[in-house]
Amino acid sequence: MGWGTDEKAIIKVLGRRNAGQRRKIKETYQQLYNESLIHALQSELSGDFGKAVILWTSDPPERDARLANEALKSWRKGINQVQVIVELACAYSPHHLVAVRQAYCSLFDCSLEEDIISNVALPVRKILVGLVSSYRYDKEVVDSDVAEAEAAMLHEAIEAKQLDHDNVVLILGTRNIFQLKLTFNCYKHNYGNHIEQDVESCGNGILESVLRVVIWCINSPEKHFAEVIRASIVGLGTDEDSLTRAIVSRAEIDMVKIRGEYYEVNKTSLEDAVIGDTSGDYKAFLMTLLGATL
């Protein structure tokens, strides 16, 4: 309040609070000042820093619903946009996906599935609708016979380059994560290659890229998000939207694993990479979420 904004105080208070604490802060702010904290932040902050703070302060299901909508409404529909939907369906719990779908309906007066159908072309549309429409069982229950049979189905579809085959959609969209990991292991054992390698051999189009992200998000989410961060900062310029999404959305889930994977692949720390490609309050906020000090 008053002249100017104390960005350092915002970073110190919000950047060091978990989701439950941030929710309580928002509720108390509303009670004390009869104003939404999110609206207050939107009126005072701007740019990449403002977007990162608002995403971090938002309830996770609402945050991810807005990210999905932004991706679907983008005039571009490349892998950077489509992978946002894949992440929601494959790198988070089934309960979170349900909460995101509910938030999406409340915010945008239509379902996530409807907007995918309206904004994404076949065959990627078929994969995405299958992924977001399911509710995976979340316990560690596996069947080795099913894994063997479905590894064969996946191999047959890949050999025929029918990556949107009904069997592929059914298997990837409905089986629990533990079952799918066993199926991928069977695939490697029976056919010699990791399944993502054989998917890549089918071509370099958007469908192949989407299926590779699906497999990574199921098998090793930290590998996927480490790659999202790397891709966002290599080359000329920085893809701040992707960088912000990866760090904000995974800071409370598996950032330690992502940092380890990033170092393993790139031989440099994630913190050093972020410092080299960001500046000012935006850099300070991301580093706070990473648990680092400047």
PDB file of C-alpha atoms in Angstrom:
ATOM      1  CA  MET A   1       0.000   0.000   0.000  1.00  0.00           C
ATOM      2  CA  GLY A   2       1.068   3.613  -0.502  1.00  0.00           C
ATOM      3  CA  TRP A   3       3.706   4.688  -2.972  1.00  0.00           C
ATOM      4  CA  GLY A   4       5.409   1.779  -4.695  1.00  0.00           C
ATOM      5  CA  THR A   5       5.491  -1.914  -3.907  1.00  0.00           C
ATOM      6  CA  ASP A   6       7.885  -3.731  -1.593  1.00  0.00           C
ATOM      7  CA  GLU A   7       8.788  -6.600  -3.887  1.00  0.00           C
ATOM      8  CA  LYS A   8      11.341  -8.010  -1.452  1.00  0.00           C
ATOM      9  CA  ALA A   9       8.674  -8.335   1.248  1.00  0.00           C
ATOM     10  CA  ILE A  10       6.346 -10.130  -1.192  1.00  0.00           C
ATOM     11  CA  ILE A  11       9.129 -12.563  -2.097  1.00  0.00           C
ATOM     12  CA  LYS A  12      10.026 -13.122   1.562  1.00  0.00           C
ATOM     13  CA  VAL A  13       6.456 -13.721   2.732  1.00  0.00           C
ATOM     14  CA  LEU A  14       4.851 -15.622  -0.161  1.00  0.00           C
ATOM     15  CA  GLY A  15       7.928 -17.337  -1.599  1.00  0.00           C
ATOM     16  CA  ARG A  16       8.628 -19.165   1.658  1.00  0.00           C
ATOM     17  CA  ARG A  17       5.127 -20.425   2.417  1.00  0.00           C
ATOM     18  CA  ASN A  18       3.610 -23.750   1.433  1.00  0.00           C
ATOM     19  CA  ALA A  19       0.259 -24.135  -0.334  1.00  0.00           C
ATOM     20  CA  GLY A  20      -1.741 -24.442   2.888  1.00  0.00           C
ATOM     21  CA  GLN A  21      -0.111 -21.372   4.395  1.00  0.00           C
ATOM     22  CA  ARG A  22      -0.650 -19.352   1.221  1.00  0.00           C
ATOM     23  CA  ARG A  23      -4.311 -20.314   1.226  1.00  0.00           C
ATOM     24  CA  LYS A  24      -4.642 -19.146   4.821  1.00  0.00           C
ATOM     25  CA  ILE A  25      -2.886 -15.874   4.016  1.00  0.00           C
ATOM     26  CA  LYS A  26      -5.337 -15.253   1.157  1.00  0.00           C
ATOM     27  CA  GLU A  27      -8.330 -15.983   3.384  1.00  0.00           C
ATOM     28  CA  THR A  28      -7.069 -13.682   6.134  1.00  0.00           C
ATOM     29  CA  TYR A  29      -6.253 -10.922   3.647  1.00  0.00           C
ATOM     30  CA  GLN A  30      -9.804 -11.087   2.290  1.00  0.00           C
ATOM     31  CA  GLN A  31     -11.249 -10.895   5.818  1.00  0.00           C
ATOM     32  CA  LEU A  32      -9.073  -7.977   6.900  1.00  0.00           C
ATOM     33  CA  TYR A  33      -9.210  -5.809   3.790  1.00  0.00           C
ATOM     34  CA  ASN A  34     -12.328  -7.042   1.958  1.00  0.00           C
ATOM     35  CA  GLU A  35     -10.217  -7.513  -1.158  1.00  0.00           C
ATOM     36  CA  SER A  36      -8.797 -10.493  -3.002  1.00  0.00           C
ATOM     37  CA  LEU A  37      -5.051 -10.865  -2.489  1.00  0.00           C
ATOM     38  CA  ILE A  38      -4.747 -12.099  -6.075  1.00  0.00           C
ATOM     39  CA  HIS A  39      -6.466  -8.955  -7.381  1.00  0.00           C
ATOM     40  CA  ALA A  40      -4.253  -6.779  -5.200  1.00  0.00           C
ATOM     41  CA  LEU A  41      -1.131  -8.467  -6.545  1.00  0.00           C
ATOM     42  CA  GLN A  42      -2.381  -8.164 -10.124  1.00  0.00           C
ATOM     43  CA  SER A  43      -2.857  -4.412  -9.674  1.00  0.00           C
ATOM     44  CA  GLU A  44       0.639  -3.898  -8.269  1.00  0.00           C
ATOM     45  CA  LEU A  45       2.889  -6.390 -10.046  1.00  0.00           C
ATOM     46  CA  SER A  46       3.675  -6.881 -13.715  1.00  0.00           C
ATOM     47  CA  GLY A  47       5.863  -8.790 -16.114  1.00  0.00           C
ATOM     48  CA  ASP A  48       7.354 -12.209 -15.497  1.00  0.00           C
ATOM     49  CA  PHE A  49       7.755 -11.521 -11.779  1.00  0.00           C
ATOM     50  CA  GLY A  50       4.081 -10.629 -11.401  1.00  0.00           C
ATOM     51  CA  LYS A  51       2.948 -13.680 -13.336  1.00  0.00           C
ATOM     52  CA  ALA A  52       5.141 -15.995 -11.275  1.00  0.00           C
ATOM     53  CA  VAL A  53       3.920 -14.573  -7.951  1.00  0.00           C
ATOM     54  CA  ILE A  54       0.261 -14.790  -8.989  1.00  0.00           C
ATOM     55  CA  LEU A  55       0.626 -18.385 -10.208  1.00  0.00           C
ATOM     56  CA  TRP A  56       2.367 -19.322  -6.968  1.00  0.00           C
ATOM     57  CA  THR A  57      -0.273 -17.632  -4.811  1.00  0.00           C
ATOM     58  CA  SER A  58      -3.230 -19.139  -6.684  1.00  0.00           C
ATOM     59  CA  ASP A  59      -4.748 -22.417  -5.502  1.00  0.00           C
ATOM     60  CA  PRO A  60      -2.972 -25.180  -7.512  1.00  0.00           C
ATOM     61  CA  PRO A  61      -6.113 -26.500  -9.303  1.00  0.00           C
ATOM     62  CA  GLU A  62      -7.123 -22.976 -10.382  1.00  0.00           C
ATOM     63  CA  ARG A  63      -3.546 -22.185 -11.382  1.00  0.00           C
ATOM     64  CA  ASP A  64      -3.322 -25.275 -13.572  1.00  0.00           C
ATOM     65  CA  ALA A  65      -6.769 -24.709 -15.073  1.00  0.00           C
ATOM     66  CA  ARG A  66      -5.670 -21.231 -16.141  1.00  0.00           C
ATOM     67  CA  LEU A  67      -2.402 -22.561 -17.546  1.00  0.00           C
ATOM     68  CA  ALA A  68      -4.323 -25.190 -19.533  1.00  0.00           C
ATOM     69  CA  ASN A  69      -6.729 -22.579 -20.884  1.00  0.00           C
ATOM     70  CA  GLU A  70      -3.877 -20.273 -21.855  1.00  0.00           C
ATOM     71  CA  ALA A  71      -2.174 -23.114 -23.704  1.00  0.00           C
ATOM     72  CA  LEU A  72      -5.353 -24.147 -25.537  1.00  0.00           C
ATOM     73  CA  LYS A  73      -6.224 -20.579 -26.546  1.00  0.00           C
ATOM     74  CA  SER A  74      -2.738 -19.840 -27.844  1.00  0.00           C
ATOM     75  CA  TRP A  75      -2.559 -19.413 -31.595  1.00  0.00           C
ATOM     76  CA  ARG A  76       0.391 -21.773 -31.500  1.00  0.00           C
ATOM     77  CA  LYS A  77      -0.256 -25.448 -30.844  1.00  0.00           C
ATOM     78  CA  GLY A  78       3.280 -26.771 -30.729  1.00  0.00           C
ATOM     79  CA  ILE A  79       4.717 -29.100 -28.121  1.00  0.00           C
ATOM     80  CA  ASN A  80       5.311 -26.204 -25.680  1.00  0.00           C
ATOM     81  CA  GLN A  81       1.563 -25.628 -25.504  1.00  0.00           C
ATOM     82  CA  VAL A  82       0.289 -29.198 -25.788  1.00  0.00           C
ATOM     83  CA  GLN A  83       2.646 -30.560 -23.136  1.00  0.00           C
ATOM     84  CA  VAL A  84       0.880 -28.411 -20.517  1.00  0.00           C
ATOM     85  CA  ILE A  85      -2.178 -30.663 -20.916  1.00  0.00           C
ATOM     86  CA  VAL A  86      -0.075 -33.831 -20.875  1.00  0.00           C
ATOM     87  CA  GLU A  87       1.594 -32.743 -17.638  1.00  0.00           C
ATOM     88  CA  LEU A  88      -1.759 -32.315 -15.904  1.00  0.00           C
ATOM     89  CA  ALA A  89      -2.920 -35.764 -16.973  1.00  0.00           C
ATOM     90  CA  CYS A  90       0.276 -37.722 -16.410  1.00  0.00           C
ATOM     91  CA  ALA A  91       2.594 -35.952 -13.942  1.00  0.00           C
ATOM     92  CA  TYR A  92       0.090 -35.219 -11.164  1.00  0.00           C
ATOM     93  CA  SER A  93      -2.215 -37.304  -9.013  1.00  0.00           C
ATOM     94  CA  PRO A  94      -5.634 -38.365 -10.349  1.00  0.00           C
ATOM     95  CA  HIS A  95      -7.217 -36.304  -7.557  1.00  0.00           C
ATOM     96  CA  HIS A  96      -5.440 -33.170  -8.769  1.00  0.00           C
ATOM     97  CA  LEU A  97      -6.593 -33.747 -12.347  1.00  0.00           C
ATOM     98  CA  VAL A  98     -10.207 -33.997 -11.160  1.00  0.00           C
ATOM     99  CA  ALA A  99      -9.802 -30.751  -9.185  1.00  0.00           C
ATOM    100  CA  VAL A 100      -8.325 -29.012 -12.250  1.00  0.00           C
ATOM    101  CA  ARG A 101     -11.229 -30.180 -14.431  1.00  0.00           C
ATOM    102  CA  GLN A 102     -13.709 -28.852 -11.857  1.00  0.00           C
ATOM    103  CA  ALA A 103     -11.869 -25.526 -11.632  1.00  0.00           C
ATOM    104  CA  TYR A 104     -11.779 -25.319 -15.441  1.00  0.00           C
ATOM    105  CA  CYS A 105     -15.560 -25.659 -15.671  1.00  0.00           C
ATOM    106  CA  SER A 106     -16.079 -23.001 -12.994  1.00  0.00           C
ATOM    107  CA  LEU A 107     -13.658 -20.524 -14.542  1.00  0.00           C
ATOM    108  CA  PHE A 108     -14.442 -20.904 -18.242  1.00  0.00           C
ATOM    109  CA  ASP A 109     -18.032 -22.233 -18.435  1.00  0.00           C
ATOM    110  CA  CYS A 110     -17.023 -25.287 -20.420  1.00  0.00           C
ATOM    111  CA  SER A 111     -15.120 -28.480 -19.800  1.00  0.00           C
ATOM    112  CA  LEU A 112     -11.433 -29.021 -20.416  1.00  0.00           C
ATOM    113  CA  GLU A 113     -12.379 -31.762 -22.876  1.00  0.00           C
ATOM    114  CA  GLU A 114     -14.613 -29.379 -24.849  1.00  0.00           C
ATOM    115  CA  ASP A 115     -11.825 -26.848 -25.234  1.00  0.00           C
ATOM    116  CA  ILE A 116      -9.365 -29.536 -26.301  1.00  0.00           C
ATOM    117  CA  ILE A 117     -11.815 -30.692 -28.984  1.00  0.00           C
ATOM    118  CA  SER A 118     -12.372 -27.103 -30.139  1.00  0.00           C
ATOM    119  CA  ASN A 119      -8.730 -26.067 -30.226  1.00  0.00           C
ATOM    120  CA  VAL A 120      -6.545 -29.090 -30.986  1.00  0.00           C
ATOM    121  CA  ALA A 121      -6.468 -30.966 -34.277  1.00  0.00           C
ATOM    122  CA  LEU A 122      -6.496 -34.711 -34.778  1.00  0.00           C
ATOM    123  CA  PRO A 123      -4.667 -36.966 -34.043  1.00  0.00           C
ATOM    124  CA  VAL A 124      -3.245 -35.143 -30.996  1.00  0.00           C
ATOM    125  CA  ARG A 125      -6.796 -34.243 -29.906  1.00  0.00           C
ATOM    126  CA  LYS A 126      -7.640 -37.931 -29.550  1.00  0.00           C
ATOM    127  CA  ILE A 127      -4.660 -38.560 -27.271  1.00  0.00           C
ATOM    128  CA  LEU A 128      -5.297 -35.513 -25.071  1.00  0.00           C
ATOM    129  CA  VAL A 129      -9.021 -36.181 -24.593  1.00  0.00           C
ATOM    130  CA  GLY A 130      -8.244 -39.774 -23.654  1.00  0.00           C
ATOM    131  CA  LEU A 131      -5.675 -38.627 -21.097  1.00  0.00           C
ATOM    132  CA  VAL A 132      -7.701 -35.933 -19.335  1.00  0.00           C
ATOM    133  CA  SER A 133     -10.970 -37.905 -19.323  1.00  0.00           C
ATOM    134  CA  SER A 134      -9.650 -40.788 -17.264  1.00  0.00           C
ATOM    135  CA  TYR A 135      -9.369 -41.281 -13.526  1.00  0.00           C
ATOM    136  CA  ARG A 136      -6.425 -43.557 -12.859  1.00  0.00           C
ATOM    137  CA  TYR A 137      -6.322 -45.852  -9.864  1.00  0.00           C
ATOM    138  CA  ASP A 138      -3.612 -44.420  -7.608  1.00  0.00           C
ATOM    139  CA  LYS A 139      -2.496 -47.489  -5.631  1.00  0.00           C
ATOM    140  CA  GLU A 140       0.468 -49.725  -6.467  1.00  0.00           C
ATOM    141  CA  VAL A 141      -1.420 -52.608  -8.050  1.00  0.00           C
ATOM    142  CA  VAL A 142       0.141 -54.318 -11.074  1.00  0.00           C
ATOM    143  CA  ASP A 143      -0.487 -57.375 -13.246  1.00  0.00           C
ATOM    144  CA  SER A 144       2.531 -58.796 -15.070  1.00  0.00           C
ATOM    145  CA  ASP A 145       0.393 -60.667 -17.626  1.00  0.00           C
ATOM    146  CA  VAL A 146      -1.417 -57.462 -18.547  1.00  0.00           C
ATOM    147  CA  ALA A 147       1.927 -55.656 -18.808  1.00  0.00           C
ATOM    148  CA  GLU A 148       3.264 -58.262 -21.222  1.00  0.00           C
ATOM    149  CA  ALA A 149       0.128 -58.195 -23.374  1.00  0.00           C
ATOM    150  CA  GLU A 150      -0.078 -54.407 -23.501  1.00  0.00           C
ATOM    151  CA  ALA A 151       3.635 -54.008 -24.211  1.00  0.00           C
ATOM    152  CA  ALA A 152       2.968 -56.155 -27.287  1.00  0.00           C
ATOM    153  CA  MET A 153      -0.007 -53.977 -28.266  1.00  0.00           C
ATOM    154  CA  LEU A 154       2.098 -50.829 -27.962  1.00  0.00           C
ATOM    155  CA  HIS A 155       4.908 -52.383 -29.985  1.00  0.00           C
ATOM    156  CA  GLU A 156       2.487 -53.429 -32.737  1.00  0.00           C
ATOM    157  CA  ALA A 157       1.045 -49.902 -32.961  1.00  0.00           C
ATOM    158  CA  ILE A 158       4.516 -48.331 -33.046  1.00  0.00           C
ATOM    159  CA  GLU A 159       5.718 -50.765 -35.699  1.00  0.00           C
ATOM    160  CA  ALA A 160       2.696 -49.833 -37.811  1.00  0.00           C
ATOM    161  CA  LYS A 161       3.271 -46.127 -37.002  1.00  0.00           C
ATOM    162  CA  GLN A 162      -0.301 -45.927 -35.720  1.00  0.00           C
ATOM    163  CA  LEU A 163       0.506 -43.871 -32.649  1.00  0.00           C
ATOM    164  CA  ASP A 164      -3.107 -42.766 -32.183  1.00  0.00           C
ATOM    165  CA  HIS A 165      -4.430 -46.338 -32.296  1.00  0.00           C
ATOM    166  CA  ASP A 166      -7.282 -46.999 -29.891  1.00  0.00           C
ATOM    167  CA  ASN A 167      -5.117 -49.450 -27.946  1.00  0.00           C
ATOM    168  CA  VAL A 168      -2.472 -46.781 -27.370  1.00  0.00           C
ATOM    169  CA  VAL A 169      -5.063 -44.289 -26.104  1.00  0.00           C
ATOM    170  CA  LEU A 170      -6.702 -46.925 -23.915  1.00  0.00           C
ATOM    171  CA  ILE A 171      -3.460 -48.136 -22.329  1.00  0.00           C
ATOM    172  CA  LEU A 172      -1.812 -44.765 -21.746  1.00  0.00           C
ATOM    173  CA  GLY A 173      -5.027 -43.103 -20.653  1.00  0.00           C
ATOM    174  CA  THR A 174      -6.460 -45.607 -18.200  1.00  0.00           C
ATOM    175  CA  ARG A 175      -3.777 -47.761 -16.569  1.00  0.00           C
ATOM    176  CA  ASN A 176      -2.337 -46.685 -13.236  1.00  0.00           C
ATOM    177  CA  ILE A 177       1.184 -45.256 -13.174  1.00  0.00           C
ATOM    178  CA  PHE A 178       2.728 -48.355 -11.572  1.00  0.00           C
ATOM    179  CA  GLN A 179       1.145 -50.641 -14.172  1.00  0.00           C
ATOM    180  CA  LEU A 180       2.415 -48.448 -16.989  1.00  0.00           C
ATOM    181  CA  LYS A 181       5.948 -48.417 -15.605  1.00  0.00           C
ATOM    182  CA  LEU A 182       5.881 -52.223 -15.558  1.00  0.00           C
ATOM    183  CA  THR A 183       4.555 -52.241 -19.132  1.00  0.00           C
ATOM    184  CA  PHE A 184       7.380 -49.937 -20.255  1.00  0.00           C
ATOM    185  CA  ASN A 185       9.909 -52.227 -18.543  1.00  0.00           C
ATOM    186  CA  CYS A 186       8.407 -55.238 -20.346  1.00  0.00           C
ATOM    187  CA  TYR A 187       8.652 -53.337 -23.622  1.00  0.00           C
ATOM    188  CA  LYS A 188      12.365 -52.680 -23.073  1.00  0.00           C
ATOM    189  CA  HIS A 189      13.009 -56.291 -22.037  1.00  0.00           C
ATOM    190  CA  ASN A 190      11.089 -57.813 -24.953  1.00  0.00           C
ATOM    191  CA  TYR A 191      12.006 -55.462 -27.796  1.00  0.00           C
ATOM    192  CA  GLY A 192      15.431 -54.095 -26.876  1.00  0.00           C
ATOM    193  CA  ASN A 193      14.702 -50.369 -26.890  1.00  0.00           C
ATOM    194  CA  HIS A 194      13.109 -47.961 -24.479  1.00  0.00           C
ATOM    195  CA  ILE A 195       9.610 -47.253 -25.749  1.00  0.00           C
ATOM    196  CA  GLU A 196      10.295 -43.532 -26.248  1.00  0.00           C
ATOM    197  CA  GLN A 197      13.173 -44.427 -28.584  1.00  0.00           C
ATOM    198  CA  ASP A 198      10.866 -46.445 -30.808  1.00  0.00           C
ATOM    199  CA  VAL A 199       8.263 -43.656 -30.719  1.00  0.00           C
ATOM    200  CA  GLU A 200      10.926 -41.189 -31.877  1.00  0.00           C
ATOM    201  CA  SER A 201      11.852 -43.515 -34.735  1.00  0.00           C
ATOM    202  CA  CYS A 202       8.334 -43.044 -36.146  1.00  0.00           C
ATOM    203  CA  GLY A 203       9.072 -39.409 -37.028  1.00  0.00           C
ATOM    204  CA  ASN A 204       9.589 -35.954 -35.558  1.00  0.00           C
ATOM    205  CA  GLY A 205       6.056 -34.584 -35.729  1.00  0.00           C
ATOM    206  CA  ILE A 206       3.858 -33.219 -32.959  1.00  0.00           C
ATOM    207  CA  LEU A 207       2.250 -36.619 -32.281  1.00  0.00           C
ATOM    208  CA  GLU A 208       5.611 -38.289 -31.653  1.00  0.00           C
ATOM    209  CA  SER A 209       6.639 -35.410 -29.390  1.00  0.00           C
ATOM    210  CA  VAL A 210       3.389 -35.631 -27.424  1.00  0.00           C
ATOM    211  CA  LEU A 211       3.729 -39.370 -26.839  1.00  0.00           C
ATOM    212  CA  ARG A 212       7.331 -38.935 -25.722  1.00  0.00           C
ATOM    213  CA  VAL A 213       6.166 -36.371 -23.139  1.00  0.00           C
ATOM    214  CA  VAL A 214       3.401 -38.758 -22.022  1.00  0.00           C
ATOM    215  CA  ILE A 215       5.954 -41.520 -21.439  1.00  0.00           C
ATOM    216  CA  TRP A 216       8.387 -39.218 -19.622  1.00  0.00           C
ATOM    217  CA  CYS A 217       5.682 -37.748 -17.382  1.00  0.00           C
ATOM    218  CA  ILE A 218       4.529 -41.243 -16.420  1.00  0.00           C
ATOM    219  CA  ASN A 219       7.938 -42.875 -16.095  1.00  0.00           C
ATOM    220  CA  SER A 220      10.077 -39.998 -14.816  1.00  0.00           C
ATOM    221  CA  PRO A 221       8.413 -36.592 -14.320  1.00  0.00           C
ATOM    222  CA  GLU A 222      11.692 -35.090 -13.106  1.00  0.00           C
ATOM    223  CA  LYS A 223      13.286 -35.947 -16.462  1.00  0.00           C
ATOM    224  CA  HIS A 224      10.513 -34.141 -18.310  1.00  0.00           C
ATOM    225  CA  PHE A 225      10.557 -31.000 -16.184  1.00  0.00           C
ATOM    226  CA  ALA A 226      14.352 -30.820 -16.231  1.00  0.00           C
ATOM    227  CA  GLU A 227      14.100 -30.837 -20.033  1.00  0.00           C
ATOM    228  CA  VAL A 228      11.362 -28.158 -19.972  1.00  0.00           C
ATOM    229  CA  ILE A 229      13.687 -25.925 -17.963  1.00  0.00           C
ATOM    230  CA  ARG A 230      16.691 -26.649 -20.181  1.00  0.00           C
ATOM    231  CA  ALA A 231      14.703 -25.953 -23.352  1.00  0.00           C
ATOM    232  CA  SER A 232      13.374 -22.698 -21.879  1.00  0.00           C
ATOM    233  CA  ILE A 233      16.842 -21.201 -21.379  1.00  0.00           C
ATOM    234  CA  VAL A 234      18.991 -22.555 -24.230  1.00  0.00           C
ATOM    235  CA  GLY A 235      19.586 -20.548 -27.371  1.00  0.00           C
ATOM    236  CA  LEU A 236      18.637 -16.936 -27.943  1.00  0.00           C
ATOM    237  CA  GLY A 237      16.201 -15.530 -25.417  1.00  0.00           C
ATOM    238  CA  THR A 238      14.343 -17.241 -22.608  1.00  0.00           C
ATOM    239  CA  ASP A 239      10.916 -18.869 -22.619  1.00  0.00           C
ATOM    240  CA  GLU A 240       9.866 -17.354 -19.296  1.00  0.00           C
ATOM    241  CA  ASP A 241       6.390 -18.892 -19.386  1.00  0.00           C
ATOM    242  CA  SER A 242       7.762 -22.445 -19.535  1.00  0.00           C
ATOM    243  CA  LEU A 243      10.466 -21.701 -16.982  1.00  0.00           C
ATOM    244  CA  THR A 244       7.954 -20.185 -14.571  1.00  0.00           C
ATOM    245  CA  ARG A 245       5.466 -23.051 -15.018  1.00  0.00           C
ATOM    246  CA  ALA A 246       8.052 -25.740 -14.364  1.00  0.00           C
ATOM    247  CA  ILE A 247       9.472 -24.154 -11.224  1.00  0.00           C
ATOM    248  CA  VAL A 248       6.222 -22.846  -9.727  1.00  0.00           C
ATOM    249  CA  SER A 249       4.232 -26.030 -10.333  1.00  0.00           C
ATOM    250  CA  ARG A 250       6.896 -28.498  -9.149  1.00  0.00           C
ATOM    251  CA  ALA A 251       8.546 -26.558  -6.299  1.00  0.00           C
ATOM    252  CA  GLU A 252       6.480 -28.410  -3.692  1.00  0.00           C
ATOM    253  CA  ILE A 253       6.415 -31.785  -5.462  1.00  0.00           C
ATOM    254  CA  ASP A 254       9.731 -33.035  -6.809  1.00  0.00           C
ATOM    255  CA  MET A 255      12.114 -30.110  -7.283  1.00  0.00           C
ATOM    256  CA  VAL A 256      14.957 -31.935  -5.514  1.00  0.00           C
ATOM    257  CA  LYS A 257      14.727 -34.739  -8.100  1.00  0.00           C
ATOM    258  CA  ILE A 258      14.468 -32.209 -10.947  1.00  0.00           C
ATOM    259  CA  ARG A 259      17.603 -30.453  -9.744  1.00  0.00           C
ATOM    260  CA  GLY A 260      19.438 -33.779  -9.604  1.00  0.00           C
ATOM    261  CA  GLU A 261      18.280 -34.763 -13.092  1.00  0.00           C
ATOM    262  CA  TYR A 262      19.207 -31.336 -14.468  1.00  0.00           C
ATOM    263  CA  TYR A 263      22.738 -31.608 -13.102  1.00  0.00           C
ATOM    264  CA  GLU A 264      23.108 -35.189 -14.322  1.00  0.00           C
ATOM    265  CA  VAL A 265      22.200 -34.244 -17.899  1.00  0.00           C
ATOM    266  CA  ASN A 266      23.670 -30.747 -18.191  1.00  0.00           C
ATOM    267  CA  LYS A 267      26.644 -30.894 -15.786  1.00  0.00           C
ATOM    268  CA  THR A 268      25.657 -27.571 -14.275  1.00  0.00           C
ATOM    269  CA  SER A 269      23.331 -26.725 -11.424  1.00  0.00           C
ATOM    270  CA  LEU A 270      19.756 -25.642 -12.023  1.00  0.00           C
ATOM    271  CA  GLU A 271      20.364 -22.601  -9.821  1.00  0.00           C
ATOM    272  CA  ASP A 272      23.289 -21.438 -11.956  1.00  0.00           C
ATOM    273  CA  ALA A 273      21.215 -21.918 -15.106  1.00  0.00           C
ATOM    274  CA  VAL A 274      18.360 -19.796 -13.715  1.00  0.00           C
ATOM    275  CA  ILE A 275      20.732 -17.084 -12.493  1.00  0.00           C
ATOM    276  CA  GLY A 276      22.340 -16.909 -15.934  1.00  0.00           C
ATOM    277  CA  ASP A 277      19.043 -16.350 -17.769  1.00  0.00           C
ATOM    278  CA  THR A 278      16.917 -14.239 -15.410  1.00  0.00           C
ATOM    279  CA  SER A 279      17.288 -10.976 -13.532  1.00  0.00           C
ATOM    280  CA  GLY A 280      15.815  -8.684 -10.893  1.00  0.00           C
ATOM    281  CA  ASP A 281      12.827  -9.622  -8.765  1.00  0.00           C
ATOM    282  CA  TYR A 282      11.896 -12.432 -11.152  1.00  0.00           C
ATOM    283  CA  LYS A 283      15.254 -14.115 -10.576  1.00  0.00           C
ATOM    284  CA  ALA A 284      15.032 -13.550  -6.817  1.00  0.00           C
ATOM    285  CA  PHE A 285      11.575 -15.105  -6.657  1.00  0.00           C
ATOM    286  CA  LEU A 286      12.497 -18.200  -8.672  1.00  0.00           C
ATOM    287  CA  MET A 287      15.608 -18.687  -6.577  1.00  0.00           C
ATOM    288  CA  THR A 288      13.496 -18.458  -3.417  1.00  0.00           C
ATOM    289  CA  LEU A 289      11.230 -21.218  -4.728  1.00  0.00           C
ATOM    290  CA  LEU A 290      14.333 -23.286  -5.474  1.00  0.00           C
ATOM    291  CA  GLY A 291      15.431 -22.802  -1.864  1.00  0.00           C
ATOM    292  CA  ALA A 292      18.575 -20.926  -2.847  1.00  0.00           C
ATOM    293  CA  THR A 293      19.990 -17.663  -1.538  1.00  0.00           C
ATOM    294  CA  LEU A 294      21.453 -14.874  -3.627  1.00  0.00           C
TER     295      LEU A 294
END
